Coordinates of C-alpha atoms in Angstrom, one line a residue:
M1 CA 0.0 0.0 0.0
S2 CA 1.3 3.5 -0.9
L3 CA 0.0 7.0 -0.4
V4 CA 0.7 7.6 -4.1
P5 CA -1.2 5.2 -6.3
P6 CA 0.7 3.8 -9.3
S7 CA -2.0 5.3 -11.6
A8 CA -1.3 8.8 -10.3
R9 CA 2.4 8.3 -10.8
S10 CA 2.0 7.0 -14.4
G11 CA -0.6 9.8 -15.1
A12 CA 1.8 12.5 -14.0
R13 CA 4.6 11.1 -16.1
G14 CA 2.3 10.7 -19.1
G15 CA 1.2 14.3 -18.9
L16 CA 4.8 15.5 -19.2
A17 CA 5.5 13.4 -22.3
P18 CA 4.8 16.3 -24.8
I19 CA 7.3 18.5 -22.9
A20 CA 9.8 15.7 -22.9
R21 CA 9.5 15.2 -26.6
W22 CA 10.0 18.9 -27.2
L23 CA 13.1 18.9 -25.1
H24 CA 14.5 15.9 -26.9
G25 CA 13.8 17.6 -30.2
L26 CA 15.9 20.5 -28.9
G27 CA 18.8 18.1 -28.2
V28 CA 18.4 18.2 -24.4
S29 CA 19.5 14.9 -22.8
A30 CA 17.9 13.2 -19.9
N31 CA 21.1 13.5 -17.9
A32 CA 21.1 17.2 -18.5
V33 CA 17.6 17.4 -17.1
T34 CA 18.7 15.2 -14.1
F35 CA 21.5 17.6 -13.3
A36 CA 19.3 20.6 -13.7
G37 CA 16.8 19.1 -11.3
L38 CA 19.5 18.6 -8.7
L39 CA 20.8 22.1 -9.0
T40 CA 17.3 23.6 -8.9
T41 CA 16.3 21.6 -5.8
V42 CA 19.5 22.5 -4.0
A43 CA 18.9 26.2 -4.8
G44 CA 15.3 25.8 -3.5
A45 CA 16.6 24.1 -0.3
A46 CA 19.0 27.0 0.2
L47 CA 16.2 29.5 -0.1
L48 CA 14.1 27.4 2.3
A49 CA 16.9 27.4 4.9
D50 CA 17.1 31.2 4.5
A51 CA 13.4 31.5 5.4
L52 CA 12.2 32.5 1.9
P53 CA 9.4 30.0 1.5
G54 CA 7.6 31.8 -1.4
V55 CA 10.6 31.9 -3.7
A56 CA 11.7 28.4 -2.5
L57 CA 8.3 27.0 -3.4
V58 CA 8.6 28.1 -7.0
V59 CA 12.1 26.8 -7.3
L60 CA 11.3 23.5 -5.7
L61 CA 8.3 23.0 -8.0
L62 CA 10.7 23.5 -10.9
G63 CA 13.1 21.0 -9.4
T64 CA 10.3 18.5 -8.9
L65 CA 9.2 18.9 -12.4
A66 CA 12.7 18.3 -13.7
D67 CA 13.0 15.3 -11.4
T68 CA 9.9 13.7 -13.0
L69 CA 10.8 14.9 -16.5
D70 CA 14.2 13.2 -17.0
G71 CA 12.7 9.8 -17.3
Q72 CA 10.3 11.0 -19.9
V73 CA 13.1 12.6 -21.9
A74 CA 15.0 9.3 -21.8
K75 CA 11.9 7.5 -23.0
A76 CA 11.5 10.1 -25.9
A77 CA 15.1 9.3 -26.8
G78 CA 14.3 5.6 -27.2
G79 CA 15.0 4.4 -23.7
G80 CA 17.4 5.3 -20.8
T81 CA 21.0 4.2 -20.3
K82 CA 22.6 2.4 -17.4
L83 CA 24.6 5.6 -16.7
G84 CA 21.4 7.6 -16.7
A85 CA 19.7 5.3 -14.3
F86 CA 22.7 5.4 -12.0
L87 CA 22.9 9.2 -12.1
D88 CA 19.2 9.6 -11.6
S89 CA 19.2 7.4 -8.5
T90 CA 22.3 8.9 -7.0
L91 CA 21.3 12.6 -7.6
D92 CA 17.9 11.9 -6.2
R93 CA 19.6 11.0 -2.9
L94 CA 21.4 14.4 -2.9
S95 CA 18.1 16.2 -3.7
D96 CA 16.4 14.5 -0.8
A97 CA 19.3 15.3 1.5
A98 CA 19.3 18.9 0.5
L99 CA 15.6 19.3 1.4
A100 CA 15.9 17.6 4.8
G101 CA 19.2 19.4 5.4
A102 CA 17.5 22.8 4.8
A103 CA 14.9 21.9 7.4
V104 CA 17.6 20.9 9.9
V105 CA 19.4 24.2 9.3
Y106 CA 16.2 26.3 9.7
G107 CA 15.3 24.4 12.8
A108 CA 18.7 24.9 14.3
Y109 CA 18.9 28.6 13.6
H110 CA 15.4 29.3 14.7
N111 CA 15.5 27.1 17.9
D112 CA 12.7 24.9 16.5
E113 CA 13.5 21.6 18.2
V114 CA 10.6 19.8 16.8
L115 CA 11.6 20.7 13.2
F116 CA 15.3 20.1 13.9
W117 CA 14.9 16.6 15.2
S118 CA 12.1 15.6 12.8
A119 CA 14.2 16.8 9.9
L120 CA 17.1 14.7 11.2
I121 CA 14.9 11.6 11.4
A122 CA 13.5 12.4 7.9
L123 CA 17.1 12.7 6.6
V124 CA 18.1 9.3 8.0
G125 CA 14.8 7.6 7.1
G126 CA 14.9 9.1 3.6
S127 CA 18.3 7.5 2.9
L128 CA 17.3 4.2 4.4
V129 CA 14.1 3.7 2.3
P130 CA 15.9 3.6 -1.1
Y131 CA 18.9 1.8 0.4
I132 CA 16.8 -1.1 1.6
R133 CA 15.2 -1.4 -1.8
A134 CA 18.6 -1.2 -3.6
K135 CA 20.1 -3.9 -1.3
A136 CA 17.1 -6.1 -1.7
E137 CA 17.2 -5.8 -5.5
S138 CA 20.9 -6.8 -5.4
L139 CA 19.8 -10.0 -3.6
G140 CA 17.2 -10.6 -6.3
L141 CA 14.2 -9.4 -4.3
G142 CA 11.8 -6.6 -4.8
A143 CA 11.3 -4.1 -2.0
S144 CA 9.2 -1.2 -3.4
V145 CA 6.6 -1.7 -0.7
G146 CA 5.8 0.9 1.9
L147 CA 3.4 3.7 2.8
A148 CA 5.6 6.6 1.7
P149 CA 7.7 6.2 -1.4
R150 CA 9.9 9.2 -2.5
E151 CA 7.0 10.8 -4.5
A152 CA 4.8 11.0 -1.3
R153 CA 7.6 12.4 0.8
L154 CA 8.5 15.1 -1.8
A155 CA 4.8 16.0 -2.1
L156 CA 4.5 16.5 1.7
Y157 CA 7.6 18.7 1.8
V158 CA 6.3 20.9 -1.0
L159 CA 2.8 21.1 0.6
G160 CA 4.5 22.2 3.8
V161 CA 6.5 24.9 2.1
A162 CA 3.3 26.1 0.3
A163 CA 1.4 26.3 3.6
W164 CA 4.3 28.3 5.1
A165 CA 4.5 30.6 2.1
V166 CA 0.7 31.3 2.2
T167 CA 0.4 31.7 6.0
A168 CA 3.8 33.1 6.9
N169 CA 3.8 30.5 9.6
S170 CA 6.7 28.0 9.6
S171 CA 4.8 25.7 12.0
F172 CA 3.0 24.3 9.0
F173 CA 6.3 23.3 7.4
A174 CA 7.4 21.8 10.7
A175 CA 4.2 19.8 10.8
A176 CA 4.8 18.5 7.3
V177 CA 8.4 17.4 8.2
V178 CA 7.1 15.6 11.3
V179 CA 4.7 13.7 9.0
V180 CA 7.5 12.9 6.6
A181 CA 9.7 11.6 9.5
L182 CA 6.9 9.4 10.8
L183 CA 6.1 8.0 7.4
S184 CA 9.8 7.4 6.7
I185 CA 10.1 5.3 9.8
I186 CA 7.0 3.3 9.0
T187 CA 8.2 2.7 5.4
V188 CA 11.6 1.6 6.7
V189 CA 10.0 -0.9 9.0
Q190 CA 7.7 -2.1 6.3
R191 CA 10.5 -2.7 3.9
L192 CA 12.7 -4.4 6.5
A193 CA 9.9 -6.7 7.4
H194 CA 9.2 -7.5 3.8
V195 CA 12.8 -8.3 3.0
A196 CA 13.4 -10.2 6.3
G197 CA 10.3 -12.3 5.6
A198 CA 11.5 -13.1 2.1
L199 CA 15.0 -14.1 3.4
R200 CA 13.9 -15.9 6.5
D201 CA 14.7 -19.4 5.1
T202 CA 17.7 -18.5 3.1

């Protein structure tokens, strides 16, 4: 079970297909879009840490768009490469860390202990969720189970930033990070249980 249904994910990607084909026609590679997404997300995270949620929201939305678009550009080019898949997965981890790190920095500088510790938990949990899946797949197992895959966690971050930007109250962002932290822990436990069950008799 996931907070983001597969149909929603595939629908979002399908909706970006025309843009992806246009970018491919301009000669833009999927790897270039991947790097652009990372740089944009890091810039948005820096703005977030600097307590500029309105500008950060716009930049993060662009970064999220690029993060979804790179796969569609690869598809428009006839299929992705192993290098592209490696870069996409690796740079996704950096983007996730940048977002959680921005929340840690803001929490530390503004003495928001709830945000600080929740962001640290989200940072660790956000790295463990994909690691468990990658390790399981290296053992020949699937481990994409869990309540909060990456898309769900990103959506919660963005919603929290949007609420902060609209209300000028960072408590809404802190609440979103708390939810991300809790869901990350639950997803880690779900994936651990899934893999442990599959490997019990091996």
